[in-house]
Amino acid sequence: MLHIALLGFGVVGSGTAEVILQNQKQVAAYCGDEVNVKYILDLRDFPEHPLGDRVVHDIQVILDDPEVVLVAEMMGGAHPAYEFTSAALKAGKHVVTSNKEVVATFGAQLLDLAREHHVSYLFEASVGGGIPIIRPMQTDLASNEILSVSGILNGTTNFILTKMKNEGAAFADMLKLAQQKGYAEANPTADVEGLDAARKIVILAALAFGKLLDPNKISTTGITGITEEHTALADKLGGAIKLIAHTEKIDGRVLALVSPFLVLPTNPICHVDDVYNGILVGTNMLGRALFYGAGAGKLPTASAVVADILDILSGRSTDRRLPHWQVAGADDVADVASLSCRRVYVFEGCPRCEAKAKTALASEDSVWLCDGKFAVISAKMTATDADAAIQTTGLCPILSLPVLD
Amino acid sequence: MLHIALLGFGVVGSGTAEVILQNQKQVAAYCGDEVNVKYILDLRDFPEHPLGDRVVHDIQVILDDPEVVLVAEMMGGAHPAYEFTSAALKAGKHVVTSNKEVVATFGAQLLDLAREHHVSYLFEASVGGGIPIIRPMQTDLASNEILSVSGILNGTTNFILTKMKNEGAAFADMLKLAQQKGYAEANPTADVEGLDAARKIVILAALAFGKLLDPNKISTTGITGITEEHTALADKLGGAIKLIAHTEKIDGRVLALVSPFLVLPTNPICHVDDVYNGILVGTNMLGRALFYGAGAGKLPTASAVVADILDILSGRSTDRRLPHWQVAGADDVADVASLSCRRVYVFEGCPRCEAKAKTALASEDSVWLCDGKFAVISAKMTATDADAAIQTTGLCPILSLPVLD
């Protein structure tokens, strides 16, 4: 019998218990032994739940029990989740987590701590919900150099943008709908302002490049400024506006950002709709690979937590294979101004203005919209160069977005 | 120094050498030691190649060298690849392969043989080229019960169908184009008749359900009967015709088939175009996850071979974790007639015929095409039930395809 403890019995915690109970036979076959949820740490009691008798309110009970070999932390929030994780690792217990805030903020220290105590610290569920992405990046793509990661990492905003595009609806109305459907929280700031996606891209950037950036310091733009006019415009250009989290290395420095992008239909991310997430990894041998699925939700996220539990309990994962992350210094971080990509601009004006803008932006794509407006897609350039180019035309863009193609 | 041997120095074999040489530092860091290609087995010599001095023509040299811990088989064809693989496993050497024919035909025996000799037998590159699919199914989805796998597993036919749809072109012309571009071989039978996809779905079915079906005995329909009229019709219905390899369990038996399907746009596979592959795995906890990328090609496929090599040389993979496959008996296999799904039919006739067909097929979707033709999408039913229903109408369909939605 392999004994584990769950920290937090909210949505993901109770889902994890459900996955283990429902797929019990399979779990036991995989680990070569039965898995038993010995403790559940929560402030509340759950007298009606079949595992209600496992509930404890003091972390010390779990830390002191040598039978508990693994702790699954699904509390959310940085504290006390970070302190409990540290204590569990120091007590020689493996830890798996769905808590992106803890991984994005303290991941480097916690991985060091895990190595020091010869246990594992896994976090597949912290990015992309149930979508396999962390482990594939570490194993299947190990033969590749990772060049970039671009993804839709937040299902709430993807739902809102998809609805805005398909129904010509306003942001505020679709946010309300997302709240009614339970996709968005009463306070939706972390989702719609991009902070949730920022935490996740910081984790993927650390996996790709070994440097952990501060999620609060990367360039983060949400979708509150996107109007139904913008989504309709993207549709006319054959693409879609998506909230993209992106990371790549520029001159040896790590760039990570979150921003609305115009995604062209040649990029498979363009077709990732509704609450789904999609993560495109660019590599030097395989080319581009897309991982797509449910980026949130009780059972999908729990399924990733349990995959990590199985990885450890079956003996596949050892501390020797944990990634080495360094906390990024100022010299490790690229400024968002150094991002070179195609960009879409919307201007108001005459055909001569259009010709001028196309020349200035070295553009091969432009399209006329209604009311004397036109859109121009620039050649690959930095925002600074594009701004300078536009200044020479005397035109003033009424919309500008980077393009993912 | 970890010594390995490559069997076959064609496209994938030479690509594997290239991936190892080009990402050498990373490979060494992952394995904790340098990886050395000690031998290359091929009938030819490669005096110009930097590894030309490693070429041998006798498998026995490799089998007899105790320094060689791993053999990568990339010869293609069932024989002598099967015999060489068996001999290597018996000699206590790990084997990784890109050879779908060997895995689909002899996988069950070879996995048993590997276990018997306490070595690994891995085959990530045998399905989906470089796309991570075999290992994610075994690790990331281990907490799930796998319910179905549906995929575009052949890039050549996907290129042809995509071109037919986008350019209104005929099958024969697009096959010629695929041959010019090097996507299709001079003898394209295995691709266009579906045998290549059949071998791959048999491997995925064995992973999902533990039974290895005979790839030559599953229901396999290729794309030679698809015309530009059919692809245009699919476009009108908002979807696309794709060559789909599908497996699921029906009443405890394994169904596997290859057939053109109408894929509706709600299914992410609908947007997998050109030579790309996409594999959708349905599970009981995570829901649907899609894996997308380059399904063939020198470096993508080699990248998957090297991922398997790294998995073994880093000590992650052991014989204890190899899947158990049984050769499927007659009782293990479901007949294709038992597949229940929506189906699309095209008829010629009047509005009254349309009403009759919709009623008979319990349909909620129909659309008028040109020349007095209409398409009806049935409710979920078996082909037998659908045929019986159509018989009651007195109509004769001029096209029928299963629907993936």
PDB file of N, CA, C and O in Angstrom, chain A residues 19 22-23 26 30 124 130 132 135 138-140 142-145 268 271 284-286 289-290 292 299-300 303 306-307 314-316 320-321, chain B residues 19 22-23 26 30 124 130 132 135 138-140 142-145 268 271 284-286 289-290 292 299-300 303 306-307 314-316 320-321:
ATOM      1  N   VAL A  19     -10.527  10.726  -9.407  1.00  0.00           N
ATOM      2  CA  VAL A  19      -9.763  10.017 -10.450  1.00  0.00           C
ATOM      3  C   VAL A  19      -9.118   8.764  -9.861  1.00  0.00           C
ATOM      4  O   VAL A  19      -9.148   7.685 -10.458  1.00  0.00           O
ATOM      5  N   GLN A  22     -11.931   6.202  -9.032  1.00  0.00           N
ATOM      6  CA  GLN A  22     -12.644   5.658 -10.193  1.00  0.00           C
ATOM      7  C   GLN A  22     -11.738   4.789 -11.072  1.00  0.00           C
ATOM      8  O   GLN A  22     -12.207   3.830 -11.682  1.00  0.00           O
ATOM      9  N   ASN A  23     -10.455   5.125 -11.173  1.00  0.00           N
ATOM     10  CA  ASN A  23      -9.529   4.343 -12.002  1.00  0.00           C
ATOM     11  C   ASN A  23      -8.567   3.526 -11.132  1.00  0.00           C
ATOM     12  O   ASN A  23      -7.418   3.293 -11.489  1.00  0.00           O
ATOM     13  N   GLN A  26      -6.494   0.393 -12.480  1.00  0.00           N
ATOM     14  CA  GLN A  26      -5.470   0.833 -13.397  1.00  0.00           C
ATOM     15  C   GLN A  26      -4.299   1.493 -12.671  1.00  0.00           C
ATOM     16  O   GLN A  26      -3.138   1.273 -13.001  1.00  0.00           O
ATOM     17  N   TYR A  30      -0.457   0.158 -12.530  1.00  0.00           N
ATOM     18  CA  TYR A  30       0.645   1.011 -13.000  1.00  0.00           C
ATOM     19  C   TYR A  30       1.738   1.138 -11.944  1.00  0.00           C
ATOM     20  O   TYR A  30       2.917   1.147 -12.249  1.00  0.00           O
ATOM     21  N   GLU A 124       2.868  18.982 -13.540  1.00  0.00           N
ATOM     22  CA  GLU A 124       2.196  18.876 -14.843  1.00  0.00           C
ATOM     23  C   GLU A 124       0.880  19.652 -14.860  1.00  0.00           C
ATOM     24  O   GLU A 124       0.525  20.272 -15.866  1.00  0.00           O
ATOM     25  N   GLY A 130      -5.278  19.558 -17.929  1.00  0.00           N
ATOM     26  CA  GLY A 130      -4.994  18.146 -18.148  1.00  0.00           C
ATOM     27  C   GLY A 130      -4.125  17.863 -19.356  1.00  0.00           C
ATOM     28  O   GLY A 130      -3.731  16.721 -19.578  1.00  0.00           O
ATOM     29  N   PRO A 132      -1.168  17.101 -21.575  1.00  0.00           N
ATOM     30  CA  PRO A 132       0.235  16.739 -21.354  1.00  0.00           C
ATOM     31  C   PRO A 132       1.137  17.768 -22.026  1.00  0.00           C
ATOM     32  O   PRO A 132       1.076  17.930 -23.240  1.00  0.00           O
ATOM     33  N   ARG A 135       5.672  17.165 -19.068  1.00  0.00           N
ATOM     34  CA  ARG A 135       6.443  15.924 -19.230  1.00  0.00           C
ATOM     35  C   ARG A 135       6.874  15.726 -20.693  1.00  0.00           C
ATOM     36  O   ARG A 135       8.048  15.423 -20.944  1.00  0.00           O
ATOM     37  N   GLN A 138       9.868  17.642 -21.381  1.00  0.00           N
ATOM     38  CA  GLN A 138      11.074  17.148 -20.708  1.00  0.00           C
ATOM     39  C   GLN A 138      11.554  15.803 -21.259  1.00  0.00           C
ATOM     40  O   GLN A 138      12.722  15.476 -21.132  1.00  0.00           O
ATOM     41  N   THR A 139      10.643  15.012 -21.822  1.00  0.00           N
ATOM     42  CA  THR A 139      11.046  13.670 -22.270  1.00  0.00           C
ATOM     43  C   THR A 139      11.009  13.570 -23.792  1.00  0.00           C
ATOM     44  O   THR A 139      12.032  13.404 -24.426  1.00  0.00           O
ATOM     45  N   ASP A 140       9.822  13.689 -24.386  1.00  0.00           N
ATOM     46  CA  ASP A 140       9.684  13.479 -25.825  1.00  0.00           C
ATOM     47  C   ASP A 140      10.477  14.496 -26.635  1.00  0.00           C
ATOM     48  O   ASP A 140      10.920  14.198 -27.733  1.00  0.00           O
ATOM     49  N   ALA A 142      13.218  15.942 -25.535  1.00  0.00           N
ATOM     50  CA  ALA A 142      14.564  16.044 -24.956  1.00  0.00           C
ATOM     51  C   ALA A 142      15.641  16.001 -26.022  1.00  0.00           C
ATOM     52  O   ALA A 142      16.741  16.505 -25.822  1.00  0.00           O
ATOM     53  N   SER A 143      15.336  15.412 -27.177  1.00  0.00           N
ATOM     54  CA  SER A 143      16.322  15.326 -28.252  1.00  0.00           C
ATOM     55  C   SER A 143      16.363  16.610 -29.073  1.00  0.00           C
ATOM     56  O   SER A 143      17.142  16.723 -30.009  1.00  0.00           O
ATOM     57  N   ASN A 144      15.535  17.564 -28.742  1.00  0.00           N
ATOM     58  CA  ASN A 144      15.434  18.823 -29.479  1.00  0.00           C
ATOM     59  C   ASN A 144      15.926  19.996 -28.642  1.00  0.00           C
ATOM     60  O   ASN A 144      15.852  19.969 -27.421  1.00  0.00           O
ATOM     61  N   GLU A 145      16.363  21.034 -29.332  1.00  0.00           N
ATOM     62  CA  GLU A 145      16.511  22.317 -28.677  1.00  0.00           C
ATOM     63  C   GLU A 145      15.172  23.022 -28.817  1.00  0.00           C
ATOM     64  O   GLU A 145      14.604  23.063 -29.922  1.00  0.00           O
ATOM     65  N   PRO A 268      -1.927  26.525 -36.279  1.00  0.00           N
ATOM     66  CA  PRO A 268      -2.999  25.683 -35.711  1.00  0.00           C
ATOM     67  C   PRO A 268      -3.655  26.288 -34.477  1.00  0.00           C
ATOM     68  O   PRO A 268      -4.789  25.934 -34.143  1.00  0.00           O
ATOM     69  N   HIS A 271      -7.263  27.759 -34.579  1.00  0.00           N
ATOM     70  CA  HIS A 271      -8.472  26.928 -34.516  1.00  0.00           C
ATOM     71  C   HIS A 271      -8.748  26.382 -33.109  1.00  0.00           C
ATOM     72  O   HIS A 271      -9.613  25.537 -32.933  1.00  0.00           O
ATOM     73  N   ASN A 284      14.096  22.562 -32.840  1.00  0.00           N
ATOM     74  CA  ASN A 284      15.046  22.602 -33.953  1.00  0.00           C
ATOM     75  C   ASN A 284      15.068  21.329 -34.800  1.00  0.00           C
ATOM     76  O   ASN A 284      15.654  21.326 -35.873  1.00  0.00           O
ATOM     77  N   MET A 285      14.442  20.257 -34.356  1.00  0.00           N
ATOM     78  CA  MET A 285      14.461  19.019 -35.131  1.00  0.00           C
ATOM     79  C   MET A 285      13.049  18.592 -35.555  1.00  0.00           C
ATOM     80  O   MET A 285      12.787  18.270 -36.699  1.00  0.00           O
ATOM     81  N   LEU A 286      12.151  18.580 -34.587  1.00  0.00           N
ATOM     82  CA  LEU A 286      10.783  18.136 -34.840  1.00  0.00           C
ATOM     83  C   LEU A 286       9.974  19.189 -35.581  1.00  0.00           C
ATOM     84  O   LEU A 286       8.972  18.881 -36.224  1.00  0.00           O
ATOM     85  N   ALA A 289       5.132  21.363 -32.755  1.00  0.00           N
ATOM     86  CA  ALA A 289       4.181  20.366 -32.247  1.00  0.00           C
ATOM     87  C   ALA A 289       3.136  21.092 -31.416  1.00  0.00           C
ATOM     88  O   ALA A 289       3.458  21.998 -30.639  1.00  0.00           O
ATOM     89  N   LEU A 290       1.871  20.703 -31.600  1.00  0.00           N
ATOM     90  CA  LEU A 290       0.779  21.333 -30.854  1.00  0.00           C
ATOM     91  C   LEU A 290       0.193  20.342 -29.858  1.00  0.00           C
ATOM     92  O   LEU A 290      -0.063  19.182 -30.195  1.00  0.00           O
ATOM     93  N   TYR A 292      -3.114  20.027 -27.410  1.00  0.00           N
ATOM     94  CA  TYR A 292      -4.445  20.646 -27.339  1.00  0.00           C
ATOM     95  C   TYR A 292      -5.350  19.860 -26.399  1.00  0.00           C
ATOM     96  O   TYR A 292      -5.317  18.627 -26.398  1.00  0.00           O
ATOM     97  N   LEU A 299     -11.908  17.363 -13.437  1.00  0.00           N
ATOM     98  CA  LEU A 299     -11.311  16.061 -13.752  1.00  0.00           C
ATOM     99  C   LEU A 299     -10.103  16.161 -14.679  1.00  0.00           C
ATOM    100  O   LEU A 299      -9.116  15.442 -14.473  1.00  0.00           O
ATOM    101  N   PRO A 300     -10.129  17.040 -15.715  1.00  0.00           N
ATOM    102  CA  PRO A 300      -8.918  17.167 -16.536  1.00  0.00           C
ATOM    103  C   PRO A 300      -7.690  17.558 -15.712  1.00  0.00           C
ATOM    104  O   PRO A 300      -6.636  16.939 -15.834  1.00  0.00           O
ATOM    105  N   SER A 303      -6.619  14.780 -13.536  1.00  0.00           N
ATOM    106  CA  SER A 303      -5.979  13.709 -14.300  1.00  0.00           C
ATOM    107  C   SER A 303      -4.481  13.968 -14.450  1.00  0.00           C
ATOM    108  O   SER A 303      -3.669  13.033 -14.411  1.00  0.00           O
ATOM    109  N   VAL A 306      -2.819  13.276 -11.058  1.00  0.00           N
ATOM    110  CA  VAL A 306      -2.653  11.831 -10.828  1.00  0.00           C
ATOM    111  C   VAL A 306      -1.558  11.258 -11.733  1.00  0.00           C
ATOM    112  O   VAL A 306      -0.826  10.346 -11.334  1.00  0.00           O
ATOM    113  N   ALA A 307      -1.410  11.794 -12.947  1.00  0.00           N
ATOM    114  CA  ALA A 307      -0.311  11.337 -13.822  1.00  0.00           C
ATOM    115  C   ALA A 307       1.035  11.560 -13.128  1.00  0.00           C
ATOM    116  O   ALA A 307       1.915  10.698 -13.176  1.00  0.00           O
ATOM    117  N   SER A 314       5.448   4.913  -9.453  1.00  0.00           N
ATOM    118  CA  SER A 314       5.902   3.784 -10.263  1.00  0.00           C
ATOM    119  C   SER A 314       7.424   3.778 -10.393  1.00  0.00           C
ATOM    120  O   SER A 314       7.987   2.882 -11.019  1.00  0.00           O
ATOM    121  N   GLY A 315       8.069   4.802  -9.836  1.00  0.00           N
ATOM    122  CA  GLY A 315       9.532   4.817  -9.845  1.00  0.00           C
ATOM    123  C   GLY A 315      10.147   5.400 -11.092  1.00  0.00           C
ATOM    124  O   GLY A 315      11.356   5.334 -11.288  1.00  0.00           O
ATOM    125  N   ARG A 316       9.313   5.975 -11.999  1.00  0.00           N
ATOM    126  CA  ARG A 316       9.871   6.580 -13.204  1.00  0.00           C
ATOM    127  C   ARG A 316      10.609   7.864 -12.901  1.00  0.00           C
ATOM    128  O   ARG A 316      11.626   8.176 -13.505  1.00  0.00           O
ATOM    129  N   ARG A 320      17.020  12.977  -9.675  1.00  0.00           N
ATOM    130  CA  ARG A 320      18.126  13.168 -10.603  1.00  0.00           C
ATOM    131  C   ARG A 320      17.646  13.806 -11.902  1.00  0.00           C
ATOM    132  O   ARG A 320      18.409  14.402 -12.647  1.00  0.00           O
ATOM    133  N   ARG A 321      16.345  13.618 -12.218  1.00  0.00           N
ATOM    134  CA  ARG A 321      15.839  14.114 -13.494  1.00  0.00           C
ATOM    135  C   ARG A 321      15.056  15.414 -13.378  1.00  0.00           C
ATOM    136  O   ARG A 321      14.431  15.855 -14.326  1.00  0.00           O
TER     137      ARG A 321
ATOM    138  N   VAL B  19      20.619  14.253 -35.551  1.00  0.00           N
ATOM    139  CA  VAL B  19      20.041  14.798 -34.309  1.00  0.00           C
ATOM    140  C   VAL B  19      21.014  14.606 -33.157  1.00  0.00           C
ATOM    141  O   VAL B  19      21.240  15.512 -32.349  1.00  0.00           O
ATOM    142  N   GLN B  22      24.067  16.972 -33.713  1.00  0.00           N
ATOM    143  CA  GLN B  22      23.765  18.395 -33.627  1.00  0.00           C
ATOM    144  C   GLN B  22      23.364  18.823 -32.216  1.00  0.00           C
ATOM    145  O   GLN B  22      23.641  19.944 -31.807  1.00  0.00           O
ATOM    146  N   ASN B  23      22.673  17.967 -31.491  1.00  0.00           N
ATOM    147  CA  ASN B  23      22.248  18.310 -30.125  1.00  0.00           C
ATOM    148  C   ASN B  23      23.082  17.548 -29.088  1.00  0.00           C
ATOM    149  O   ASN B  23      22.584  17.190 -28.015  1.00  0.00           O
ATOM    150  N   GLN B  26      23.320  18.620 -25.239  1.00  0.00           N
ATOM    151  CA  GLN B  26      22.044  18.389 -24.592  1.00  0.00           C
ATOM    152  C   GLN B  26      21.809  16.898 -24.332  1.00  0.00           C
ATOM    153  O   GLN B  26      21.329  16.503 -23.279  1.00  0.00           O
ATOM    154  N   TYR B  30      21.480  15.109 -20.685  1.00  0.00           N
ATOM    155  CA  TYR B  30      20.281  14.354 -20.322  1.00  0.00           C
ATOM    156  C   TYR B  30      20.640  12.959 -19.834  1.00  0.00           C
ATOM    157  O   TYR B  30      20.037  12.443 -18.901  1.00  0.00           O
ATOM    158  N   GLU B 124       8.359   4.983 -30.211  1.00  0.00           N
ATOM    159  CA  GLU B 124       7.683   6.279 -30.355  1.00  0.00           C
ATOM    160  C   GLU B 124       7.606   6.721 -31.820  1.00  0.00           C
ATOM    161  O   GLU B 124       6.606   7.292 -32.260  1.00  0.00           O
ATOM    162  N   GLY B 130       7.399  12.480 -35.593  1.00  0.00           N
ATOM    163  CA  GLY B 130       7.998  13.107 -34.434  1.00  0.00           C
ATOM    164  C   GLY B 130       7.010  13.491 -33.352  1.00  0.00           C
ATOM    165  O   GLY B 130       7.409  13.925 -32.272  1.00  0.00           O
ATOM    166  N   PRO B 132       4.898  13.484 -30.223  1.00  0.00           N
ATOM    167  CA  PRO B 132       4.830  12.674 -29.008  1.00  0.00           C
ATOM    168  C   PRO B 132       3.430  12.084 -28.874  1.00  0.00           C
ATOM    169  O   PRO B 132       2.459  12.831 -28.766  1.00  0.00           O
ATOM    170  N   ARG B 135       4.525   7.704 -25.805  1.00  0.00           N
ATOM    171  CA  ARG B 135       4.894   7.921 -24.397  1.00  0.00           C
ATOM    172  C   ARG B 135       3.820   8.705 -23.652  1.00  0.00           C
ATOM    173  O   ARG B 135       3.438   8.309 -22.545  1.00  0.00           O
ATOM    174  N   GLN B 138       1.208   6.454 -22.539  1.00  0.00           N
ATOM    175  CA  GLN B 138       1.606   5.522 -21.479  1.00  0.00           C
ATOM    176  C   GLN B 138       1.867   6.204 -20.148  1.00  0.00           C
ATOM    177  O   GLN B 138       1.777   5.562 -19.103  1.00  0.00           O
ATOM    178  N   THR B 139       2.222   7.508 -20.175  1.00  0.00           N
ATOM    179  CA  THR B 139       2.567   8.172 -18.915  1.00  0.00           C
ATOM    180  C   THR B 139       1.531   9.238 -18.541  1.00  0.00           C
ATOM    181  O   THR B 139       0.839   9.100 -17.549  1.00  0.00           O
ATOM    182  N   ASP B 140       1.400  10.268 -19.367  1.00  0.00           N
ATOM    183  CA  ASP B 140       0.518  11.381 -19.020  1.00  0.00           C
ATOM    184  C   ASP B 140      -0.936  10.958 -18.919  1.00  0.00           C
ATOM    185  O   ASP B 140      -1.704  11.529 -18.175  1.00  0.00           O
ATOM    186  N   ALA B 142      -1.876   7.908 -18.096  1.00  0.00           N
ATOM    187  CA  ALA B 142      -1.943   6.677 -17.305  1.00  0.00           C
ATOM    188  C   ALA B 142      -3.046   6.740 -16.253  1.00  0.00           C
ATOM    189  O   ALA B 142      -3.539   5.708 -15.804  1.00  0.00           O
ATOM    190  N   SER B 143      -3.438   7.950 -15.847  1.00  0.00           N
ATOM    191  CA  SER B 143      -4.479   8.088 -14.839  1.00  0.00           C
ATOM    192  C   SER B 143      -5.873   7.993 -15.452  1.00  0.00           C
ATOM    193  O   SER B 143      -6.871   8.071 -14.750  1.00  0.00           O
ATOM    194  N   ASN B 144      -5.927   7.846 -16.765  1.00  0.00           N
ATOM    195  CA  ASN B 144      -7.198   7.788 -17.479  1.00  0.00           C
ATOM    196  C   ASN B 144      -7.455   6.408 -18.059  1.00  0.00           C
ATOM    197  O   ASN B 144      -6.525   5.667 -18.355  1.00  0.00           O
ATOM    198  N   GLU B 145      -8.734   6.110 -18.269  1.00  0.00           N
ATOM    199  CA  GLU B 145      -9.080   4.994 -19.135  1.00  0.00           C
ATOM    200  C   GLU B 145      -9.179   5.571 -20.547  1.00  0.00           C
ATOM    201  O   GLU B 145      -9.839   6.590 -20.756  1.00  0.00           O
ATOM    202  N   PRO B 268     -11.273  19.079 -33.705  1.00  0.00           N
ATOM    203  CA  PRO B 268     -10.016  19.754 -34.060  1.00  0.00           C
ATOM    204  C   PRO B 268      -9.259  19.065 -35.196  1.00  0.00           C
ATOM    205  O   PRO B 268      -8.440  19.705 -35.861  1.00  0.00           O
ATOM    206  N   HIS B 271      -9.064  20.622 -38.776  1.00  0.00           N
ATOM    207  CA  HIS B 271      -8.129  21.701 -39.133  1.00  0.00           C
ATOM    208  C   HIS B 271      -6.692  21.215 -39.283  1.00  0.00           C
ATOM    209  O   HIS B 271      -5.778  22.010 -39.414  1.00  0.00           O
ATOM    210  N   ASN B 284     -11.491   9.019 -20.163  1.00  0.00           N
ATOM    211  CA  ASN B 284     -12.636   9.158 -19.260  1.00  0.00           C
ATOM    212  C   ASN B 284     -12.489  10.295 -18.246  1.00  0.00           C
ATOM    213  O   ASN B 284     -13.463  10.655 -17.586  1.00  0.00           O
ATOM    214  N   MET B 285     -11.317  10.879 -18.096  1.00  0.00           N
ATOM    215  CA  MET B 285     -11.145  11.945 -17.104  1.00  0.00           C
ATOM    216  C   MET B 285     -10.744  13.266 -17.763  1.00  0.00           C
ATOM    217  O   MET B 285     -11.308  14.313 -17.493  1.00  0.00           O
ATOM    218  N   LEU B 286      -9.752  13.200 -18.627  1.00  0.00           N
ATOM    219  CA  LEU B 286      -9.237  14.398 -19.277  1.00  0.00           C
ATOM    220  C   LEU B 286     -10.150  14.873 -20.396  1.00  0.00           C
ATOM    221  O   LEU B 286     -10.102  16.040 -20.792  1.00  0.00           O
ATOM    222  N   ALA B 289      -7.829  14.953 -25.961  1.00  0.00           N
ATOM    223  CA  ALA B 289      -6.556  15.658 -26.120  1.00  0.00           C
ATOM    224  C   ALA B 289      -6.056  15.402 -27.525  1.00  0.00           C
ATOM    225  O   ALA B 289      -6.139  14.282 -28.030  1.00  0.00           O
ATOM    226  N   LEU B 290      -5.560  16.472 -28.172  1.00  0.00           N
ATOM    227  CA  LEU B 290      -5.045  16.346 -29.539  1.00  0.00           C
ATOM    228  C   LEU B 290      -3.535  16.524 -29.537  1.00  0.00           C
ATOM    229  O   LEU B 290      -3.012  17.435 -28.900  1.00  0.00           O
ATOM    230  N   TYR B 292      -0.502  17.084 -32.291  1.00  0.00           N
ATOM    231  CA  TYR B 292      -0.398  17.550 -33.673  1.00  0.00           C
ATOM    232  C   TYR B 292       1.046  17.855 -34.022  1.00  0.00           C
ATOM    233  O   TYR B 292       1.780  18.396 -33.196  1.00  0.00           O
ATOM    234  N   LEU B 299      14.128  14.596 -39.997  1.00  0.00           N
ATOM    235  CA  LEU B 299      14.490  15.046 -38.653  1.00  0.00           C
ATOM    236  C   LEU B 299      13.358  14.866 -37.638  1.00  0.00           C
ATOM    237  O   LEU B 299      13.623  14.477 -36.500  1.00  0.00           O
ATOM    238  N   PRO B 300      12.082  15.143 -38.007  1.00  0.00           N
ATOM    239  CA  PRO B 300      11.019  14.885 -37.032  1.00  0.00           C
ATOM    240  C   PRO B 300      10.995  13.431 -36.563  1.00  0.00           C
ATOM    241  O   PRO B 300      10.943  13.149 -35.367  1.00  0.00           O
ATOM    242  N   SER B 303      13.914  12.668 -34.442  1.00  0.00           N
ATOM    243  CA  SER B 303      13.790  13.280 -33.114  1.00  0.00           C
ATOM    244  C   SER B 303      13.048  12.351 -32.146  1.00  0.00           C
ATOM    245  O   SER B 303      13.373  12.276 -30.959  1.00  0.00           O
ATOM    246  N   VAL B 306      15.439   9.457 -31.213  1.00  0.00           N
ATOM    247  CA  VAL B 306      16.422   9.891 -30.213  1.00  0.00           C
ATOM    248  C   VAL B 306      15.754  10.077 -28.846  1.00  0.00           C
ATOM    249  O   VAL B 306      16.358   9.797 -27.812  1.00  0.00           O
ATOM    250  N   ALA B 307      14.493  10.528 -28.829  1.00  0.00           N
ATOM    251  CA  ALA B 307      13.781  10.646 -27.544  1.00  0.00           C
ATOM    252  C   ALA B 307      13.712   9.279 -26.847  1.00  0.00           C
ATOM    253  O   ALA B 307      13.912   9.180 -25.635  1.00  0.00           O
ATOM    254  N   SER B 314      19.006   7.339 -20.111  1.00  0.00           N
ATOM    255  CA  SER B 314      18.949   8.115 -18.867  1.00  0.00           C
ATOM    256  C   SER B 314      18.369   7.288 -17.724  1.00  0.00           C
ATOM    257  O   SER B 314      18.267   7.768 -16.604  1.00  0.00           O
ATOM    258  N   GLY B 315      17.955   6.062 -18.040  1.00  0.00           N
ATOM    259  CA  GLY B 315      17.475   5.182 -16.978  1.00  0.00           C
ATOM    260  C   GLY B 315      16.015   5.349 -16.629  1.00  0.00           C
ATOM    261  O   GLY B 315      15.528   4.785 -15.657  1.00  0.00           O
ATOM    262  N   ARG B 316      15.278   6.153 -17.410  1.00  0.00           N
ATOM    263  CA  ARG B 316      13.856   6.333 -17.128  1.00  0.00           C
ATOM    264  C   ARG B 316      13.063   5.089 -17.479  1.00  0.00           C
ATOM    265  O   ARG B 316      12.095   4.731 -16.820  1.00  0.00           O
ATOM    266  N   ARG B 320      10.336  -3.253 -16.809  1.00  0.00           N
ATOM    267  CA  ARG B 320       9.171  -3.414 -15.931  1.00  0.00           C
ATOM    268  C   ARG B 320       7.992  -2.573 -16.427  1.00  0.00           C
ATOM    269  O   ARG B 320       6.842  -2.836 -16.109  1.00  0.00           O
ATOM    270  N   ARG B 321       8.296  -1.492 -17.184  1.00  0.00           N
ATOM    271  CA  ARG B 321       7.220  -0.584 -17.602  1.00  0.00           C
ATOM    272  C   ARG B 321       6.770  -0.802 -19.037  1.00  0.00           C
ATOM    273  O   ARG B 321       5.986  -0.026 -19.561  1.00  0.00           O
TER     274      ARG B 321
END
